[in-house]
Amino acid sequence: MDLQQYGSPREQVGQATGSMSITSRTVTNTVTGETITFLETSAETGGVRVVAQITLTPGGSVIPHSHRVSESFECLDGSFITHLAGKETEFLPGQRMIAEPHEMHGFRNDTAQPATLKVTATPAGDLDRTLRTLSGLSRDGLLVPGKPPRPAFAMASLAWRGRYYQPPLPRWLYWMMMGAMAPFGARACDRLMARYNEEGHPASPQP
C-alpha cells in the first residue's frame, strides 16, 4: 500500500496542528520497538480520541494486554502478526481490526522490515500521556524486559488508572494487587506523567 495516500507523519501532523513539529510529537519505546507519532492528542480532540502512527522495528512486539479504551487499527505498510481475543492472524496493508474495551490484543513484527499501522483510541483518556511516559521510562532504563517495572508503586497506579491488564496473573488477582498498590504510588505517578509530558521535555532522537 502506498503510504502517500495517508500522508507522511510529518504531513499529517502539519494538517492537525499547523505548527507543532514532528520531533515534539514522536517518541520511541526501546522495550517494545515502537516509534509513535501522535497525529491527534487527547487535548486537541477534547478527550474524544487519540490518533497515532506506530512503526514497529523488526522483532518488535507489543505483548497481549487490555485496557478500558477501544482501539481501531489499520495496517499501513509491512506486515504484523496480531493477537486479538486469543487468536493470532497476519495483518496486512489495508486490513483493519478493532479491540474492544478490556479485550486482549497485541501485535508483533516477525519480518526483517519495519511495519507501520495507524491506531485510533476512543475515548482518549490519558493514552497519549501514558505512552509518552512509558517511552520515557524505557529510554531511562526503568523498563527492562523480564524484570518488574520501576518504580513499582507508580507503575501500579498508572496501570490502575487506565485499567491496564497484562498476563500471566489471573485478571482478578492482578487487579487486586494493582488496586492495593495504586494509592501509594499516586503522587509518584503524577510526577512521572508530568516529567515525561512537560513542554520541552526531550523527545526521542530522530534518525
PDB file of C-alpha atoms in Angstrom:
ATOM      1  CA  MET A   1       0.000   0.000   0.000  1.00  0.00           C
ATOM      2  CA  ASP A   2       1.259   3.470  -0.877  1.00  0.00           C
ATOM      3  CA  LEU A   3       1.714   5.496   2.294  1.00  0.00           C
ATOM      4  CA  GLN A   4       1.267   8.665   0.270  1.00  0.00           C
ATOM      5  CA  GLN A   5      -2.497   8.192   0.261  1.00  0.00           C
ATOM      6  CA  TYR A   6      -2.413   8.690   4.022  1.00  0.00           C
ATOM      7  CA  GLY A   7       0.298  11.317   4.002  1.00  0.00           C
ATOM      8  CA  SER A   8       3.556  11.063   5.864  1.00  0.00           C
ATOM      9  CA  PRO A   9       3.561  11.527   9.654  1.00  0.00           C
ATOM     10  CA  ARG A  10       5.060  14.978   9.093  1.00  0.00           C
ATOM     11  CA  GLU A  11       2.265  15.948   6.687  1.00  0.00           C
ATOM     12  CA  GLN A  12      -0.466  14.589   8.944  1.00  0.00           C
ATOM     13  CA  VAL A  13       0.934  16.406  11.961  1.00  0.00           C
ATOM     14  CA  GLY A  14       1.042  19.615   9.983  1.00  0.00           C
ATOM     15  CA  GLN A  15      -2.601  19.172   8.998  1.00  0.00           C
ATOM     16  CA  ALA A  16      -3.584  18.552  12.606  1.00  0.00           C
ATOM     17  CA  THR A  17      -1.718  21.408  14.273  1.00  0.00           C
ATOM     18  CA  GLY A  18      -0.203  23.667  11.686  1.00  0.00           C
ATOM     19  CA  SER A  19       2.826  24.462  13.813  1.00  0.00           C
ATOM     20  CA  MET A  20       3.938  21.697  16.182  1.00  0.00           C
ATOM     21  CA  SER A  21       6.979  19.855  14.873  1.00  0.00           C
ATOM     22  CA  ILE A  22       7.118  16.122  14.323  1.00  0.00           C
ATOM     23  CA  THR A  23      10.044  15.921  16.774  1.00  0.00           C
ATOM     24  CA  SER A  24       7.868  17.084  19.673  1.00  0.00           C
ATOM     25  CA  ARG A  25       5.245  14.507  18.725  1.00  0.00           C
ATOM     26  CA  THR A  26       7.365  11.414  18.189  1.00  0.00           C
ATOM     27  CA  VAL A  27       8.587   9.083  20.937  1.00  0.00           C
ATOM     28  CA  THR A  28      10.292   5.702  20.905  1.00  0.00           C
ATOM     29  CA  ASN A  29       9.759   2.830  23.308  1.00  0.00           C
ATOM     30  CA  THR A  30      13.051   0.947  23.327  1.00  0.00           C
ATOM     31  CA  VAL A  31      11.474  -2.074  25.026  1.00  0.00           C
ATOM     32  CA  THR A  32       8.681  -2.718  22.521  1.00  0.00           C
ATOM     33  CA  GLY A  33      10.460  -1.324  19.450  1.00  0.00           C
ATOM     34  CA  GLU A  34       7.678   1.183  18.765  1.00  0.00           C
ATOM     35  CA  THR A  35       8.195   4.629  17.271  1.00  0.00           C
ATOM     36  CA  ILE A  36       4.976   6.518  17.936  1.00  0.00           C
ATOM     37  CA  THR A  37       3.950   9.722  16.173  1.00  0.00           C
ATOM     38  CA  PHE A  38       0.859  11.365  17.627  1.00  0.00           C
ATOM     39  CA  LEU A  39      -1.382  12.725  14.877  1.00  0.00           C
ATOM     40  CA  GLU A  40      -4.159  13.852  17.238  1.00  0.00           C
ATOM     41  CA  THR A  41      -3.839  14.126  21.007  1.00  0.00           C
ATOM     42  CA  SER A  42      -6.403  13.982  23.765  1.00  0.00           C
ATOM     43  CA  ALA A  43      -6.050  17.713  24.368  1.00  0.00           C
ATOM     44  CA  GLU A  44      -6.628  18.521  20.689  1.00  0.00           C
ATOM     45  CA  THR A  45      -9.788  16.416  20.430  1.00  0.00           C
ATOM     46  CA  GLY A  46     -11.282  17.371  23.786  1.00  0.00           C
ATOM     47  CA  GLY A  47     -10.775  13.853  25.087  1.00  0.00           C
ATOM     48  CA  VAL A  48     -12.683  12.252  22.209  1.00  0.00           C
ATOM     49  CA  ARG A  49      -9.796  10.277  20.695  1.00  0.00           C
ATOM     50  CA  VAL A  50      -6.078   9.799  20.290  1.00  0.00           C
ATOM     51  CA  VAL A  51      -4.738   9.020  16.819  1.00  0.00           C
ATOM     52  CA  ALA A  52      -1.183   7.787  16.329  1.00  0.00           C
ATOM     53  CA  GLN A  53       1.000   6.212  13.694  1.00  0.00           C
ATOM     54  CA  ILE A  54       3.174   3.405  15.065  1.00  0.00           C
ATOM     55  CA  THR A  55       6.190   1.926  13.332  1.00  0.00           C
ATOM     56  CA  LEU A  56       7.455  -1.330  14.814  1.00  0.00           C
ATOM     57  CA  THR A  57      11.044  -2.411  14.289  1.00  0.00           C
ATOM     58  CA  PRO A  58      11.860  -5.932  13.035  1.00  0.00           C
ATOM     59  CA  GLY A  59      11.480  -8.231  16.024  1.00  0.00           C
ATOM     60  CA  GLY A  60       9.491  -5.607  17.934  1.00  0.00           C
ATOM     61  CA  SER A  61       6.473  -6.689  19.949  1.00  0.00           C
ATOM     62  CA  VAL A  62       3.599  -5.196  21.924  1.00  0.00           C
ATOM     63  CA  ILE A  63       2.614  -8.146  24.084  1.00  0.00           C
ATOM     64  CA  PRO A  64      -1.072  -9.031  24.527  1.00  0.00           C
ATOM     65  CA  HIS A  65      -2.775  -6.727  27.010  1.00  0.00           C
ATOM     66  CA  SER A  66      -6.068  -4.963  27.591  1.00  0.00           C
ATOM     67  CA  HIS A  67      -7.319  -1.597  28.846  1.00  0.00           C
ATOM     68  CA  ARG A  68     -10.534   0.332  29.100  1.00  0.00           C
ATOM     69  CA  VAL A  69     -10.321   2.283  25.834  1.00  0.00           C
ATOM     70  CA  SER A  70     -11.351   0.883  22.467  1.00  0.00           C
ATOM     71  CA  GLU A  71      -8.719   0.853  19.727  1.00  0.00           C
ATOM     72  CA  SER A  72      -9.127   0.513  15.972  1.00  0.00           C
ATOM     73  CA  PHE A  73      -6.061  -0.459  13.942  1.00  0.00           C
ATOM     74  CA  GLU A  74      -5.256  -0.116  10.249  1.00  0.00           C
ATOM     75  CA  CYS A  75      -2.137  -1.618   8.710  1.00  0.00           C
ATOM     76  CA  LEU A  76      -0.393   0.939   6.500  1.00  0.00           C
ATOM     77  CA  ASP A  77       2.844  -0.730   5.483  1.00  0.00           C
ATOM     78  CA  GLY A  78       4.644  -4.027   6.049  1.00  0.00           C
ATOM     79  CA  SER A  79       3.021  -6.868   7.933  1.00  0.00           C
ATOM     80  CA  PHE A  80       2.285  -7.755  11.539  1.00  0.00           C
ATOM     81  CA  ILE A  81       1.147 -10.767  13.479  1.00  0.00           C
ATOM     82  CA  THR A  82      -1.764  -9.567  15.567  1.00  0.00           C
ATOM     83  CA  HIS A  83      -3.274 -11.114  18.670  1.00  0.00           C
ATOM     84  CA  LEU A  84      -6.959 -10.451  19.234  1.00  0.00           C
ATOM     85  CA  ALA A  85      -9.126 -12.306  21.736  1.00  0.00           C
ATOM     86  CA  GLY A  86      -6.840 -15.330  21.789  1.00  0.00           C
ATOM     87  CA  LYS A  87      -6.348 -15.646  18.020  1.00  0.00           C
ATOM     88  CA  GLU A  88      -3.250 -14.749  16.003  1.00  0.00           C
ATOM     89  CA  THR A  89      -3.565 -13.612  12.393  1.00  0.00           C
ATOM     90  CA  GLU A  90      -1.418 -11.917   9.775  1.00  0.00           C
ATOM     91  CA  PHE A  91      -2.201  -8.205   9.476  1.00  0.00           C
ATOM     92  CA  LEU A  92      -1.500  -6.772   6.026  1.00  0.00           C
ATOM     93  CA  PRO A  93      -1.770  -3.304   4.403  1.00  0.00           C
ATOM     94  CA  GLY A  94      -5.359  -2.167   4.074  1.00  0.00           C
ATOM     95  CA  GLN A  95      -6.673  -4.521   6.741  1.00  0.00           C
ATOM     96  CA  ARG A  96      -8.369  -3.243   9.894  1.00  0.00           C
ATOM     97  CA  MET A  97      -9.187  -4.642  13.304  1.00  0.00           C
ATOM     98  CA  ILE A  98     -10.898  -3.368  16.450  1.00  0.00           C
ATOM     99  CA  ALA A  99     -10.023  -4.184  20.049  1.00  0.00           C
ATOM    100  CA  GLU A 100     -12.988  -3.504  22.288  1.00  0.00           C
ATOM    101  CA  PRO A 101     -12.533  -2.244  25.865  1.00  0.00           C
ATOM    102  CA  HIS A 102     -10.875  -4.925  28.060  1.00  0.00           C
ATOM    103  CA  GLU A 103     -10.319  -7.213  25.055  1.00  0.00           C
ATOM    104  CA  MET A 104      -6.882  -8.814  24.880  1.00  0.00           C
ATOM    105  CA  HIS A 105      -4.843  -7.592  21.925  1.00  0.00           C
ATOM    106  CA  GLY A 106      -1.245  -7.118  20.797  1.00  0.00           C
ATOM    107  CA  PHE A 107       0.970  -7.187  17.723  1.00  0.00           C
ATOM    108  CA  ARG A 108       4.488  -8.055  16.675  1.00  0.00           C
ATOM    109  CA  ASN A 109       6.760  -7.738  13.661  1.00  0.00           C
ATOM    110  CA  ASP A 110       8.300 -11.055  12.629  1.00  0.00           C
ATOM    111  CA  THR A 111       9.717  -9.680   9.382  1.00  0.00           C
ATOM    112  CA  ALA A 112      13.069  -8.122   8.504  1.00  0.00           C
ATOM    113  CA  GLN A 113      11.483  -4.760   7.631  1.00  0.00           C
ATOM    114  CA  PRO A 114       9.769  -2.094   9.755  1.00  0.00           C
ATOM    115  CA  ALA A 115       5.963  -2.229   9.746  1.00  0.00           C
ATOM    116  CA  THR A 116       3.567   0.651  10.275  1.00  0.00           C
ATOM    117  CA  LEU A 117      -0.009   0.895  11.474  1.00  0.00           C
ATOM    118  CA  LYS A 118      -2.432   3.622  12.454  1.00  0.00           C
ATOM    119  CA  VAL A 119      -4.348   3.388  15.716  1.00  0.00           C
ATOM    120  CA  THR A 120      -7.349   5.394  16.901  1.00  0.00           C
ATOM    121  CA  ALA A 121      -8.241   5.123  20.590  1.00  0.00           C
ATOM    122  CA  THR A 122     -11.648   6.203  21.936  1.00  0.00           C
ATOM    123  CA  PRO A 123     -12.258   7.769  24.319  1.00  0.00           C
ATOM    124  CA  ALA A 124      -8.823   9.323  24.584  1.00  0.00           C
ATOM    125  CA  GLY A 125      -8.391   9.206  28.318  1.00  0.00           C
ATOM    126  CA  ASP A 126      -4.702   9.642  29.174  1.00  0.00           C
ATOM    127  CA  LEU A 127      -3.463   7.257  26.492  1.00  0.00           C
ATOM    128  CA  ASP A 128      -1.096   9.651  24.728  1.00  0.00           C
ATOM    129  CA  ARG A 129       0.382  10.863  28.020  1.00  0.00           C
ATOM    130  CA  THR A 130       0.742   7.256  29.195  1.00  0.00           C
ATOM    131  CA  LEU A 131       2.549   6.210  26.014  1.00  0.00           C
ATOM    132  CA  ARG A 132       4.893   9.179  26.347  1.00  0.00           C
ATOM    133  CA  THR A 133       5.600   8.209  29.951  1.00  0.00           C
ATOM    134  CA  LEU A 134       6.307   4.571  29.086  1.00  0.00           C
ATOM    135  CA  SER A 135       8.611   5.642  26.259  1.00  0.00           C
ATOM    136  CA  GLY A 136      10.492   7.956  28.605  1.00  0.00           C
ATOM    137  CA  LEU A 137      10.831   5.245  31.227  1.00  0.00           C
ATOM    138  CA  SER A 138      12.191   2.832  28.624  1.00  0.00           C
ATOM    139  CA  ARG A 139      14.726   5.396  27.461  1.00  0.00           C
ATOM    140  CA  ASP A 140      15.849   5.948  31.044  1.00  0.00           C
ATOM    141  CA  GLY A 141      16.316   2.220  31.643  1.00  0.00           C
ATOM    142  CA  LEU A 142      13.411   1.844  34.083  1.00  0.00           C
ATOM    143  CA  LEU A 143      11.518  -0.613  31.879  1.00  0.00           C
ATOM    144  CA  VAL A 144      13.556  -3.757  31.313  1.00  0.00           C
ATOM    145  CA  PRO A 145      12.188  -6.918  29.628  1.00  0.00           C
ATOM    146  CA  GLY A 146      11.769  -9.762  32.090  1.00  0.00           C
ATOM    147  CA  LYS A 147      12.017  -7.517  35.148  1.00  0.00           C
ATOM    148  CA  PRO A 148       9.321  -5.742  37.208  1.00  0.00           C
ATOM    149  CA  PRO A 149       8.807  -2.142  36.051  1.00  0.00           C
ATOM    150  CA  ARG A 150      10.200   0.622  38.232  1.00  0.00           C
ATOM    151  CA  PRO A 151       9.123   2.442  40.308  1.00  0.00           C
ATOM    152  CA  ALA A 152       6.684  -0.339  41.203  1.00  0.00           C
ATOM    153  CA  PHE A 153       4.013   1.634  43.071  1.00  0.00           C
ATOM    154  CA  ALA A 154       3.930   4.415  40.489  1.00  0.00           C
ATOM    155  CA  MET A 155       3.573   1.860  37.712  1.00  0.00           C
ATOM    156  CA  ALA A 156       0.744   0.157  39.608  1.00  0.00           C
ATOM    157  CA  SER A 157      -1.035   3.499  39.795  1.00  0.00           C
ATOM    158  CA  LEU A 158      -0.500   4.059  36.072  1.00  0.00           C
ATOM    159  CA  ALA A 159      -1.937   0.623  35.271  1.00  0.00           C
ATOM    160  CA  TRP A 160      -4.896   1.151  37.598  1.00  0.00           C
ATOM    161  CA  ARG A 161      -5.831   4.489  36.036  1.00  0.00           C
ATOM    162  CA  GLY A 162      -6.089   3.006  32.552  1.00  0.00           C
ATOM    163  CA  ARG A 163      -7.366  -0.382  33.763  1.00  0.00           C
ATOM    164  CA  TYR A 164      -4.379  -1.910  32.013  1.00  0.00           C
ATOM    165  CA  TYR A 165      -4.063  -5.681  32.327  1.00  0.00           C
ATOM    166  CA  GLN A 166      -1.261  -7.982  31.241  1.00  0.00           C
ATOM    167  CA  PRO A 167      -0.919 -11.748  31.880  1.00  0.00           C
ATOM    168  CA  PRO A 168       0.241 -14.115  33.301  1.00  0.00           C
ATOM    169  CA  LEU A 169      -1.564 -13.391  36.581  1.00  0.00           C
ATOM    170  CA  PRO A 170      -5.327 -14.036  36.543  1.00  0.00           C
ATOM    171  CA  ARG A 171      -7.183 -10.791  35.928  1.00  0.00           C
ATOM    172  CA  TRP A 172      -8.858 -10.791  39.368  1.00  0.00           C
ATOM    173  CA  LEU A 173      -5.531 -11.255  41.151  1.00  0.00           C
ATOM    174  CA  TYR A 174      -3.788  -8.654  39.002  1.00  0.00           C
ATOM    175  CA  TRP A 175      -6.476  -6.085  39.803  1.00  0.00           C
ATOM    176  CA  MET A 176      -6.399  -6.919  43.497  1.00  0.00           C
ATOM    177  CA  MET A 177      -2.664  -6.211  43.540  1.00  0.00           C
ATOM    178  CA  MET A 178      -2.846  -3.061  41.388  1.00  0.00           C
ATOM    179  CA  GLY A 179      -5.775  -1.693  43.382  1.00  0.00           C
ATOM    180  CA  ALA A 180      -3.922  -2.200  46.643  1.00  0.00           C
ATOM    181  CA  MET A 181      -0.676  -0.636  45.420  1.00  0.00           C
ATOM    182  CA  ALA A 182      -2.073   2.218  43.324  1.00  0.00           C
ATOM    183  CA  PRO A 183      -2.950   4.675  46.141  1.00  0.00           C
ATOM    184  CA  PHE A 184       0.605   4.512  47.484  1.00  0.00           C
ATOM    185  CA  GLY A 185       2.049   5.343  44.066  1.00  0.00           C
ATOM    186  CA  ALA A 186      -0.383   8.072  43.015  1.00  0.00           C
ATOM    187  CA  ARG A 187       1.882  11.052  43.719  1.00  0.00           C
ATOM    188  CA  ALA A 188       4.917   9.382  42.178  1.00  0.00           C
ATOM    189  CA  CYS A 189       2.825   8.531  39.114  1.00  0.00           C
ATOM    190  CA  ASP A 190       1.707  12.164  38.818  1.00  0.00           C
ATOM    191  CA  ARG A 191       5.332  13.282  38.917  1.00  0.00           C
ATOM    192  CA  LEU A 192       6.345  10.786  36.223  1.00  0.00           C
ATOM    193  CA  MET A 193       3.472  11.819  33.966  1.00  0.00           C
ATOM    194  CA  ALA A 194       4.401  15.486  34.416  1.00  0.00           C
ATOM    195  CA  ARG A 195       8.080  14.821  33.804  1.00  0.00           C
ATOM    196  CA  TYR A 196       7.654  12.970  30.537  1.00  0.00           C
ATOM    197  CA  ASN A 197       4.864  15.175  29.206  1.00  0.00           C
ATOM    198  CA  GLU A 198       6.091  18.613  30.178  1.00  0.00           C
ATOM    199  CA  GLU A 199       6.676  21.174  27.447  1.00  0.00           C
ATOM    200  CA  GLY A 200      10.226  20.991  26.247  1.00  0.00           C
ATOM    201  CA  HIS A 201      10.935  17.508  27.559  1.00  0.00           C
ATOM    202  CA  PRO A 202      13.383  15.870  25.146  1.00  0.00           C
ATOM    203  CA  ALA A 203      11.685  13.659  22.613  1.00  0.00           C
ATOM    204  CA  SER A 204      13.190  10.517  21.213  1.00  0.00           C
ATOM    205  CA  PRO A 205      16.157  11.060  18.877  1.00  0.00           C
ATOM    206  CA  GLN A 206      15.143  11.287  15.242  1.00  0.00           C
ATOM    207  CA  PRO A 207      17.051   9.405  12.527  1.00  0.00           C
TER     208      PRO A 207
END
